[in-house]
Coordinates of C-alpha atoms in Angstrom, one line a residue:
M1 CA -5.9 204.7 279.3
P2 CA -8.2 206.2 282.0
P3 CA -6.5 207.4 285.2
A4 CA -8.5 204.8 287.3
E5 CA -7.3 202.0 285.0
K6 CA -3.7 203.3 285.3
T7 CA -4.0 203.4 289.1
R8 CA -5.3 199.8 289.2
T9 CA -2.5 198.7 286.9
R10 CA 0.1 200.3 289.1
R11 CA -1.4 198.7 292.2
R12 CA -1.6 195.3 290.5
T13 CA 2.1 195.6 289.4
L14 CA 3.1 196.7 292.9
R15 CA 1.3 193.8 294.4
Q16 CA 3.0 191.4 292.0
I17 CA 6.4 192.8 292.8
L18 CA 5.7 192.6 296.6
G19 CA 4.4 189.1 296.2
G20 CA 7.4 188.0 294.2
A21 CA 9.7 189.6 296.9
R22 CA 7.8 187.8 299.7
R23 CA 8.1 184.5 297.8
R24 CA 11.8 184.9 297.3
V25 CA 12.3 185.8 301.0
R26 CA 10.2 182.8 302.1
R27 CA 12.2 180.5 299.8
A28 CA 15.5 181.9 301.1
A29 CA 14.3 181.5 304.7
G30 CA 13.1 178.0 304.0
R31 CA 16.5 177.0 302.5
T32 CA 18.3 178.6 305.4
R33 CA 16.1 176.7 307.9
S34 CA 16.6 173.5 306.0
M35 CA 20.4 174.0 305.9
W36 CA 20.4 174.9 309.7
R37 CA 18.4 171.7 310.6
R38 CA 20.5 169.4 308.4
S39 CA 24.0 170.7 309.2
L40 CA 25.4 170.0 312.7
Q41 CA 28.6 171.8 311.7
L42 CA 26.8 174.9 310.8
Q43 CA 24.9 174.9 314.1
V44 CA 28.2 174.5 316.1
V45 CA 30.0 177.2 314.2
T46 CA 27.0 179.6 314.3
S47 CA 26.5 179.0 318.1
T48 CA 30.2 179.6 318.8
L49 CA 30.1 182.7 316.6
V50 CA 27.1 184.2 318.4
I51 CA 28.4 183.4 321.9
S52 CA 31.9 184.8 320.9
V53 CA 30.3 188.0 319.7
I54 CA 28.4 188.4 322.9
V55 CA 31.4 187.7 325.1
V56 CA 33.7 190.0 323.0
V57 CA 31.1 192.8 323.0
V58 CA 30.6 192.6 326.8
L59 CA 34.3 192.4 327.5
G60 CA 35.2 195.1 325.0
T61 CA 32.6 197.4 326.4
F62 CA 33.8 196.8 329.9
L63 CA 37.4 197.2 328.9
F64 CA 36.8 200.4 327.0
G65 CA 34.8 201.8 329.8
Q66 CA 37.6 201.2 332.3
I67 CA 40.2 202.7 330.0
N68 CA 38.0 205.7 329.2
K69 CA 37.4 206.3 333.0
S70 CA 41.1 205.9 333.7
V71 CA 42.1 208.4 331.0
V72 CA 39.4 210.9 331.8
D73 CA 40.0 210.8 335.6
S74 CA 43.7 211.1 335.2
S75 CA 43.3 214.0 332.8
Q76 CA 40.8 215.7 335.1
Q77 CA 43.0 215.4 338.1
S78 CA 45.9 216.8 336.3
S79 CA 43.8 219.7 335.0
V80 CA 42.4 220.5 338.4
S81 CA 45.9 220.4 339.9
D82 CA 47.2 222.8 337.2
A83 CA 44.2 225.1 337.7
F84 CA 44.7 225.1 341.5
A85 CA 48.4 226.0 341.1
D86 CA 47.5 228.8 338.7
R87 CA 44.9 230.2 341.1
L88 CA 47.6 230.4 343.8
Q89 CA 49.9 232.3 341.5
I90 CA 47.1 234.6 340.6
A91 CA 46.2 235.2 344.2
D92 CA 49.8 236.0 345.0
A93 CA 50.1 238.3 342.0
L94 CA 46.9 240.2 342.8
A95 CA 47.8 240.8 346.5
P96 CA 48.7 244.5 347.0
D97 CA 52.3 245.5 348.2
T98 CA 52.8 246.9 351.7
D99 CA 54.8 249.8 350.2
E100 CA 52.5 251.9 348.1
Q101 CA 55.4 253.7 346.5
T102 CA 56.8 250.5 345.3
K103 CA 53.4 249.5 343.8
T104 CA 53.1 252.9 342.1
A105 CA 56.6 252.6 340.7
D106 CA 55.9 249.1 339.4
T107 CA 52.8 250.3 337.8
A108 CA 54.5 253.2 336.1
K109 CA 57.3 250.9 335.0
S110 CA 54.9 248.5 333.4
G111 CA 53.0 251.2 331.7
S112 CA 49.6 249.7 332.6
A113 CA 47.0 250.4 335.2
N114 CA 45.3 246.9 334.9
P115 CA 46.9 244.4 337.4
L116 CA 45.6 241.4 335.4
D117 CA 48.2 242.1 332.6
E118 CA 51.1 241.1 334.8
V119 CA 49.0 238.1 336.1
M120 CA 48.3 236.8 332.6
D121 CA 52.0 237.1 331.8
I122 CA 52.7 234.9 334.8
V123 CA 50.0 232.4 334.2
T124 CA 50.4 231.9 330.4
G125 CA 54.1 231.7 330.5
S126 CA 56.1 228.6 329.6
G127 CA 56.2 225.6 332.0
E128 CA 59.1 224.6 334.1
D129 CA 60.6 222.6 331.2
G130 CA 60.3 225.5 328.8
S131 CA 57.3 224.1 326.9
K132 CA 54.2 226.1 326.2
K133 CA 51.2 225.3 328.3
R134 CA 48.5 223.4 326.5
Y135 CA 45.6 225.2 328.1
D136 CA 44.1 228.7 328.0
V137 CA 42.9 230.9 330.9
L138 CA 40.1 233.5 331.2
I139 CA 40.1 235.9 334.2
L140 CA 37.0 237.9 334.9
N141 CA 36.6 240.8 337.3
P142 CA 32.9 241.0 338.1
A143 CA 33.4 244.4 339.7
T144 CA 35.3 245.9 336.7
P145 CA 34.3 243.9 333.6
G146 CA 36.7 246.0 331.5
Q147 CA 39.7 244.5 333.4
S148 CA 39.0 240.9 332.2
R149 CA 41.8 239.1 330.4
A150 CA 42.0 235.9 328.3
S151 CA 44.7 233.9 326.5
G152 CA 44.4 232.2 323.2
S153 CA 41.0 232.3 321.4
V154 CA 39.0 232.2 324.6
V155 CA 36.3 234.8 325.0
R156 CA 33.7 235.5 327.8
S157 CA 31.0 233.6 325.8
S158 CA 33.1 230.5 325.8
V159 CA 32.3 229.9 329.4
P160 CA 29.4 227.4 329.8
P161 CA 26.4 229.3 331.5
N162 CA 25.7 226.6 334.0
L163 CA 29.3 226.5 335.1
R164 CA 29.4 230.2 335.7
A165 CA 26.1 230.1 337.5
N166 CA 27.5 227.5 339.9
L167 CA 30.7 229.5 340.4
Q168 CA 28.8 232.7 341.2
R169 CA 26.7 230.8 343.7
Y170 CA 29.8 229.7 345.5
M171 CA 31.0 233.3 345.5
R172 CA 27.8 234.5 347.1
N173 CA 28.2 231.8 349.7
H174 CA 31.8 232.8 350.2
E175 CA 32.9 229.3 349.3
Y176 CA 36.1 230.2 347.5
G177 CA 38.0 227.0 347.6
K178 CA 35.6 224.8 345.6
P179 CA 36.5 224.3 341.9
V180 CA 33.9 223.5 339.3
G181 CA 34.6 221.4 336.3
I182 CA 32.6 220.4 333.2
H183 CA 33.1 218.6 329.9
Q184 CA 31.5 220.3 326.9
Q185 CA 31.8 220.8 323.2
I186 CA 32.9 224.4 322.8
K187 CA 33.2 226.3 319.5
F188 CA 36.0 228.9 319.9
P189 CA 36.3 232.0 317.6
G190 CA 38.2 231.3 314.5
E191 CA 37.6 227.5 314.5
S192 CA 35.1 225.8 312.2
Q193 CA 34.4 222.8 314.5
P194 CA 33.7 222.6 318.2
R195 CA 36.1 220.6 320.3
L196 CA 35.7 218.7 323.6
T197 CA 37.1 220.9 326.4
F198 CA 37.3 220.4 330.1
V199 CA 36.5 223.8 331.7
V200 CA 37.6 224.3 335.4
G201 CA 36.3 227.3 337.1
G202 CA 37.5 228.8 340.4
V203 CA 37.3 231.9 342.5
V204 CA 40.4 234.0 343.5
H205 CA 39.6 236.1 346.6
V206 CA 41.9 239.0 347.5
P207 CA 41.2 239.7 351.2
T208 CA 43.2 243.0 351.3
S209 CA 41.2 244.6 348.5
G210 CA 38.0 242.5 349.0
Q211 CA 37.8 241.8 345.3
N212 CA 36.8 238.4 343.8
Y213 CA 38.1 237.2 340.4
E214 CA 36.6 234.4 338.3
V215 CA 39.3 232.2 336.8
Y216 CA 38.4 229.7 334.1
H217 CA 40.9 227.2 332.7
F218 CA 40.1 225.6 329.3
F219 CA 41.9 222.2 328.9
P220 CA 41.4 220.7 325.4
F221 CA 40.7 217.0 325.4
T222 CA 41.8 216.5 321.8
E223 CA 44.6 214.2 322.6
E224 CA 42.4 212.2 325.0
E225 CA 39.8 211.9 322.3
E226 CA 42.3 210.6 319.8
L227 CA 43.7 208.2 322.3
L228 CA 40.3 206.8 323.1
T229 CA 39.4 206.6 319.4
N230 CA 42.5 204.6 318.8
V231 CA 41.8 202.4 321.8
R232 CA 38.2 201.8 320.6
L233 CA 39.4 201.0 317.1
A234 CA 42.0 198.6 318.5
I235 CA 39.4 196.9 320.7
V236 CA 37.0 196.5 317.7
V237 CA 39.8 195.1 315.4
V238 CA 41.1 192.8 318.1
G239 CA 37.5 191.7 319.0
L240 CA 36.6 191.0 315.4
G241 CA 39.8 189.1 314.8
L242 CA 39.2 187.1 318.0
V243 CA 35.6 186.3 316.9
L244 CA 36.9 185.1 313.5
L245 CA 39.6 183.1 315.1
L246 CA 37.1 181.4 317.4
A247 CA 34.8 180.7 314.5
A248 CA 37.7 179.2 312.5
I249 CA 38.7 177.1 315.6
A250 CA 35.0 176.0 316.0
Y251 CA 34.8 175.1 312.3
L252 CA 38.0 173.0 312.5
V253 CA 36.9 171.3 315.7
A254 CA 33.4 170.7 314.4
R255 CA 34.8 169.4 311.1
Q256 CA 37.0 167.0 313.0
V257 CA 34.1 165.6 315.0
V258 CA 31.3 165.9 312.4
S259 CA 33.1 164.4 309.4
P260 CA 33.2 160.9 311.0
V261 CA 29.6 161.3 312.1
R262 CA 28.7 162.3 308.5
L263 CA 30.6 159.3 307.1
A264 CA 28.7 157.1 309.6
R265 CA 25.4 158.6 308.5
Q266 CA 26.2 157.9 304.9
A267 CA 27.2 154.4 305.7
A268 CA 24.0 153.8 307.6
E269 CA 22.0 155.1 304.7
R270 CA 23.7 152.8 302.3
L271 CA 23.2 150.0 304.8
A272 CA 19.5 150.8 305.0
A273 CA 19.4 150.7 301.2
G274 CA 20.5 147.1 301.3
K275 CA 24.2 147.4 300.9
L276 CA 25.0 145.0 303.8
D277 CA 28.8 145.0 303.0
E278 CA 29.1 148.7 303.9
R279 CA 31.8 149.3 306.6
L280 CA 33.5 152.3 308.2
K281 CA 37.3 152.9 308.2
V282 CA 38.8 152.8 311.6
R283 CA 41.6 155.3 312.4
G284 CA 43.2 155.5 315.8
E285 CA 41.8 154.4 319.2
D286 CA 39.7 157.4 320.3
D287 CA 36.0 157.5 320.9
L288 CA 35.2 158.0 317.2
A289 CA 37.3 155.0 316.3
R290 CA 35.4 152.9 318.9
L291 CA 32.2 154.2 317.4
A292 CA 33.3 153.0 314.0
N293 CA 34.2 149.6 315.4
S294 CA 30.8 149.3 317.1
F295 CA 29.1 150.4 313.8
N296 CA 31.0 147.7 311.9
E297 CA 30.1 145.1 314.4
M298 CA 26.5 146.1 314.3
A299 CA 26.5 146.0 310.5
A300 CA 28.1 142.6 310.4
N301 CA 25.6 141.2 312.9
L302 CA 22.7 142.8 311.1
A303 CA 23.9 141.4 307.8
L304 CA 24.1 138.0 309.3
K305 CA 20.7 138.2 310.9
I306 CA 19.1 139.5 307.7
H307 CA 20.8 136.7 305.7
Q308 CA 19.5 134.1 308.2
L309 CA 16.0 135.6 308.0
E310 CA 16.1 135.7 304.2
E311 CA 17.0 132.0 304.2
L312 CA 14.3 131.2 306.7
S313 CA 11.8 133.2 304.8
Q314 CA 12.8 131.6 301.5
V315 CA 12.4 128.2 303.2
Q316 CA 9.0 129.1 304.5
R317 CA 7.9 130.5 301.1
Q318 CA 9.2 127.4 299.3
F319 CA 7.5 125.2 301.9
V320 CA 4.1 126.9 301.5
S321 CA 4.5 126.8 297.7
D322 CA 5.5 123.2 297.6
V323 CA 2.8 122.1 300.1
S324 CA 0.2 124.0 298.1
H325 CA 1.3 122.4 294.8
E326 CA 1.6 119.0 296.4
L327 CA -1.8 119.2 297.8
R328 CA -3.4 119.9 294.5
T329 CA -2.9 116.4 293.2
P330 CA -4.6 114.5 296.0
L331 CA -7.1 117.4 296.3
T332 CA -8.0 116.9 292.6
T333 CA -8.6 113.2 293.2
V334 CA -10.7 113.8 296.3
R335 CA -12.6 116.5 294.5
M336 CA -13.5 114.1 291.7
A337 CA -14.7 111.5 294.2
A338 CA -16.6 114.2 296.2
D339 CA -18.3 115.4 293.0
L340 CA -19.5 111.9 292.3
L341 CA -20.8 111.5 295.8
Y342 CA -22.4 115.0 295.7
D343 CA -24.2 114.2 292.4
A344 CA -25.5 110.9 293.8
R345 CA -26.5 112.3 297.2
E346 CA -30.2 112.0 296.5
D347 CA -29.8 108.2 296.4
F348 CA -28.3 108.2 299.9
D349 CA -30.0 108.2 303.2
P350 CA -30.3 111.7 304.8
M351 CA -27.2 111.3 307.0
A352 CA -24.9 110.3 304.1
S353 CA -26.5 113.0 301.8
R354 CA -25.8 115.7 304.4
S355 CA -22.3 114.5 304.8
A356 CA -21.7 114.7 301.0
E357 CA -23.0 118.3 301.0
L358 CA -20.7 119.3 303.9
M359 CA -17.7 117.6 302.2
Q360 CA -18.4 119.5 299.0
A361 CA -18.6 122.9 300.8
Q362 CA -15.4 122.3 302.7
L363 CA -13.5 121.1 299.6
E364 CA -14.5 124.4 297.9
R365 CA -13.2 126.3 300.9
F366 CA -10.0 124.2 300.9
E367 CA -9.5 125.0 297.2
A368 CA -10.0 128.7 297.8
M369 CA -7.5 128.6 300.7
L370 CA -4.9 126.9 298.5
A371 CA -5.4 129.5 295.8
D372 CA -5.0 132.3 298.4
L373 CA -1.9 130.7 299.9
L374 CA -0.3 130.4 296.4
E375 CA -1.2 134.0 295.8
I376 CA 0.3 135.1 299.1
S377 CA 3.5 133.1 298.3
R378 CA 3.8 134.9 295.0
Y379 CA 3.6 138.3 296.8
D380 CA 6.2 137.2 299.4
A381 CA 8.5 136.0 296.6
G382 CA 8.0 139.3 294.7
A383 CA 6.8 137.4 291.7
A384 CA 3.4 139.2 291.4
T385 CA 3.0 141.3 288.3
L386 CA 0.3 143.5 286.8
D387 CA -1.6 143.2 283.6
L388 CA -2.5 146.8 283.0
D389 CA -5.3 148.1 280.8
P390 CA -7.3 151.4 280.6
V391 CA -10.6 150.4 282.2
D392 CA -13.7 152.3 283.3
V393 CA -13.8 151.6 287.1
R394 CA -17.6 151.8 287.0
D395 CA -17.8 148.6 284.9
V396 CA -15.4 146.8 287.3
V397 CA -17.7 147.7 290.2
L398 CA -20.8 146.5 288.4
R399 CA -19.2 143.2 287.6
A400 CA -18.0 142.7 291.2
I401 CA -21.6 143.5 292.4
G402 CA -23.0 141.0 289.9
D403 CA -20.7 138.3 291.4
S404 CA -21.9 139.2 294.9
E405 CA -25.6 139.4 294.3
A406 CA -26.3 135.7 295.0
L407 CA -24.6 135.9 298.4
A408 CA -26.3 139.2 299.2
E409 CA -29.7 137.7 298.5
R410 CA -29.0 134.8 300.9
H411 CA -28.2 137.3 303.6
S412 CA -31.1 139.7 302.7
T413 CA -28.7 142.5 301.8
R414 CA -29.2 145.1 299.1
F415 CA -26.6 147.2 297.3
E416 CA -26.9 151.0 297.0
L417 CA -24.8 152.3 294.1
R418 CA -23.5 155.9 293.9
L419 CA -21.7 156.1 290.6
P420 CA -20.6 159.3 288.7
N421 CA -22.1 160.1 285.3
E422 CA -18.8 160.5 283.6
P423 CA -16.4 157.5 282.9
C424 CA -13.7 156.9 285.5
M425 CA -10.8 155.7 283.4
A426 CA -7.7 154.3 285.1
E427 CA -4.8 152.0 284.2
I428 CA -5.4 148.9 286.4
D429 CA -5.3 145.2 286.4
N430 CA -8.9 144.3 285.9
R431 CA -8.7 140.9 287.5
R432 CA -7.0 142.0 290.7
V433 CA -9.2 145.1 291.3
E434 CA -12.3 142.9 290.8
R435 CA -10.9 140.5 293.4
I436 CA -10.4 143.4 295.8
L437 CA -14.0 144.6 295.4
R438 CA -15.4 141.1 295.8
N439 CA -13.5 140.6 299.0
L440 CA -14.7 144.0 300.3
L441 CA -18.3 143.2 299.3
F442 CA -18.2 139.7 300.8
N443 CA -16.8 141.2 304.0
A444 CA -19.5 143.9 304.1
I445 CA -22.2 141.3 303.5
E446 CA -20.9 139.0 306.3
H447 CA -20.6 141.8 308.9
G448 CA -23.5 144.0 307.6
E449 CA -26.2 142.1 309.6
G450 CA -28.6 142.3 306.7
R451 CA -28.5 146.1 306.3
D452 CA -27.9 147.9 303.0
V453 CA -24.3 148.1 301.6
V454 CA -23.4 151.4 300.0
V455 CA -20.9 151.4 297.1
T456 CA -19.5 154.8 296.1
V457 CA -17.2 155.7 293.2
G458 CA -15.4 159.0 293.0
A459 CA -12.7 160.4 290.7
D460 CA -10.5 163.5 290.3
R461 CA -7.7 164.4 288.0
D462 CA -5.1 162.1 289.6
A463 CA -7.0 159.2 291.2
V464 CA -10.1 157.1 291.4
A465 CA -11.6 155.8 294.6
I466 CA -14.2 153.1 295.6
A467 CA -15.8 153.1 299.0
V468 CA -17.8 150.1 300.4
R469 CA -19.9 151.0 303.4
D470 CA -21.8 148.6 305.7
H471 CA -24.0 149.3 308.7
G472 CA -23.0 146.3 310.8
I473 CA -21.1 145.8 314.0
G474 CA -18.3 148.2 313.0
L475 CA -14.6 148.2 314.2
K476 CA -13.1 149.0 317.5
N477 CA -10.3 151.5 318.1
G478 CA -7.1 150.2 316.5
E479 CA -8.8 147.4 314.5
D480 CA -8.7 149.5 311.3
T481 CA -5.1 148.4 310.7
L482 CA -5.4 144.9 312.2
V483 CA -8.2 144.0 309.8
F484 CA -5.7 143.6 307.0
D485 CA -3.5 141.1 308.9
R486 CA -3.5 137.5 307.7
F487 CA -6.1 135.2 309.4
W488 CA -7.1 138.1 311.8
R489 CA -10.6 138.1 313.3
A490 CA -12.2 140.8 315.4
D491 CA -14.1 138.2 317.3
P492 CA -12.2 134.8 317.3
S493 CA -15.3 133.0 318.6
R494 CA -17.5 134.2 315.7
A495 CA -17.7 131.7 312.9
R496 CA -17.3 132.7 309.3
T497 CA -20.8 132.7 307.7
I498 CA -19.6 132.7 304.1
G499 CA -16.7 130.3 304.5
G500 CA -13.9 132.9 304.0
T501 CA -10.2 131.9 304.3
G502 CA -9.1 134.8 306.4
L503 CA -6.7 135.9 303.7
G504 CA -9.0 138.0 301.5
L505 CA -8.3 141.5 303.0
A506 CA -4.6 140.7 303.2
I507 CA -4.5 139.8 299.5
S508 CA -6.6 142.9 298.7
R509 CA -4.1 145.1 300.4
E510 CA -1.2 143.5 298.5
D511 CA -3.1 144.0 295.3
A512 CA -3.7 147.7 296.1
S513 CA 0.0 148.2 297.0
L514 CA 1.0 146.5 293.8
H515 CA -1.0 149.2 291.9
G516 CA 0.6 152.0 294.0
G517 CA -2.7 152.6 295.7
W518 CA -4.2 152.6 299.2
L519 CA -6.7 150.3 300.9
Q520 CA -7.9 151.8 304.2
A521 CA -10.6 151.0 306.7
W522 CA -12.7 153.1 309.1
G523 CA -15.2 151.8 311.6
Q524 CA -17.0 152.6 314.9
P525 CA -18.9 150.2 317.1
G526 CA -22.5 150.3 316.2
E527 CA -21.9 152.6 313.3
G528 CA -20.6 150.0 310.8
S529 CA -17.4 150.3 308.8
Q530 CA -16.2 151.6 305.5
F531 CA -13.3 150.4 303.3
R532 CA -11.8 152.8 300.7
L533 CA -9.7 151.7 297.8
T534 CA -7.8 154.6 296.1
L535 CA -5.9 153.9 292.8
P536 CA -3.9 156.3 290.6
R537 CA -5.3 157.0 287.2
T538 CA -1.9 156.6 285.6
A539 CA 0.2 153.5 286.5
G540 CA 3.3 154.5 288.5
A541 CA 2.0 157.9 289.6
D542 CA 2.2 158.9 293.2
L543 CA -1.0 159.4 295.1
K544 CA -1.4 162.8 296.8
G545 CA -5.0 162.3 298.1
S546 CA -8.3 160.5 297.6
P547 CA -11.4 161.8 295.9
L548 CA -13.5 160.2 298.6
S549 CA -13.4 160.7 302.4
L550 CA -12.5 157.7 304.5
V551 CA -15.1 158.7 307.1
P552 CA -18.7 158.4 305.7
P553 CA -20.3 161.8 305.0
E554 CA -23.2 161.2 307.4
I555 CA -20.8 160.6 310.2
E556 CA -18.9 163.8 309.3
M557 CA -22.1 165.8 309.2
R558 CA -23.2 164.4 312.6
R559 CA -19.8 165.4 314.1
T560 CA -20.1 168.8 312.6
W561 CA -23.7 169.2 313.9
R562 CA -22.7 168.1 317.4
G563 CA -19.8 170.6 317.4
A564 CA -22.1 173.4 316.2
M565 CA -24.6 172.5 319.0
T566 CA -21.9 172.8 321.7
P567 CA -23.1 175.7 324.0
V568 CA -21.0 178.8 323.8
L569 CA -21.4 181.8 326.2
L570 CA -21.8 185.0 324.3
P571 CA -21.9 188.6 325.6
A572 CA -25.3 190.3 325.5
S573 CA -24.1 192.8 322.8
A574 CA -23.3 189.9 320.5
V575 CA -26.9 188.6 320.4
D576 CA -29.8 190.3 318.9
G577 CA -33.4 190.3 320.1
T578 CA -34.2 187.0 318.5
G579 CA -31.5 185.2 320.4
H580 CA -29.3 184.5 317.3
D581 CA -25.9 185.8 316.4
D582 CA -25.8 189.0 314.4
D583 CA -23.8 187.3 311.8

């Protein structure tokens, strides 16, 4: 494989791995967000945990700072006091005797000519209680560097340079009583690791001889460090335990409160699903118990009201059905008499002939209204069923247009068909879909004011759609939903020109819903209206979208064009010499 191909393969593999990781992270984040939004108990516990951590961290930091300050200040004060006492002893030891002979005798007795030897013996000796002192001392004689003395593993280089510089400045200014202290990690000879040490420097001035001695005390802070480390560990452990304890308390409290709420939510869901006998158990007399009592009372009242409404609805449906059926018998008799009169209208005088024609038309409308009322009653009773067959929707559209051509000719309306070349197969009830299309076409002819009616058919993998577009008076804002209500009119004073019953669009919407489809309307005053029927190709499938836009394409293009023509101020560098964008 060529190197370039190997590089591309590695990059593609890396992109796939990163893409998979990002998808997993997004899924995990989505599950976490969903769990957070859905669980009140998780929100309460998490909030309590976060607030507890913040409070414990703030209090722990403050407490440790106070303990640290107290321990360090106490240790520093003790160290400065010990250093001051040692410098007094050193000053007394270095002061010359009044009797020169005695001094000479003492020097000969000790066998040393360096006065610091005796001083170091005094300073580094045992304490008053016999215990060995925990610090080391370094005495420097600037005039005679060879006479310097130190205890332990302390050497001249162990002194911090800035500390010695400050001490020497005090010596030059004759400020002998000012001690200088500093904390620093110092690595002593023979030790592998540096240790924190508090170094106190001071000047011992001998007035009789005029000499100055630099005295440095090295106080190890190992014990203080161990103490502060143990305190820090104890604060962390106690804080962590306190946070966990608060989280457990919050969990128990939230569980005690949320559990009844969760039970009420589940009972409400079952109540909404139609289980009207669902009730909550009442325990105690607290607020949650009163909530359960109120819920049970609400459920009982709701069940009673629903039962009453169901009985009333059943009575109404039965009344409509019975009236419709009972009217059919006298209507049939009247229809037969009207047909005889209508057939013999030419033998009547003009007034009687016109009356026979009017009676015939109104009887036809009355029969259509009875048929629609019976159909509506079947929908209300839930007795409507589908007779499904795989059908080419184009053929259904052509048959519906054929049934509407006579009415269209009377209103000087023409149909413009926009059908796809391939078959648009779908499992539908042929009779009901044809009725939907006839109602839409009749409505377009009635309100189209003689202009062309455009019928468009579209299809994709999951759905088929039919759009009926007229160019009439249109719909006002909010009327796109009201138009499907029973007996609704946009203009109550306007007469129906084709003798409709006012139930056609309501029945059409019920037919569409029975198929699992959509029947939607769009309209604008002066722009006409468009009704779109969307049906799934496979019966029972859920619709995710429609192959056709609800808004007519020319309206969308006009909106887009108007948006593109909105003036926009551009900088001069963004426009070329022709006045157009560079892009």
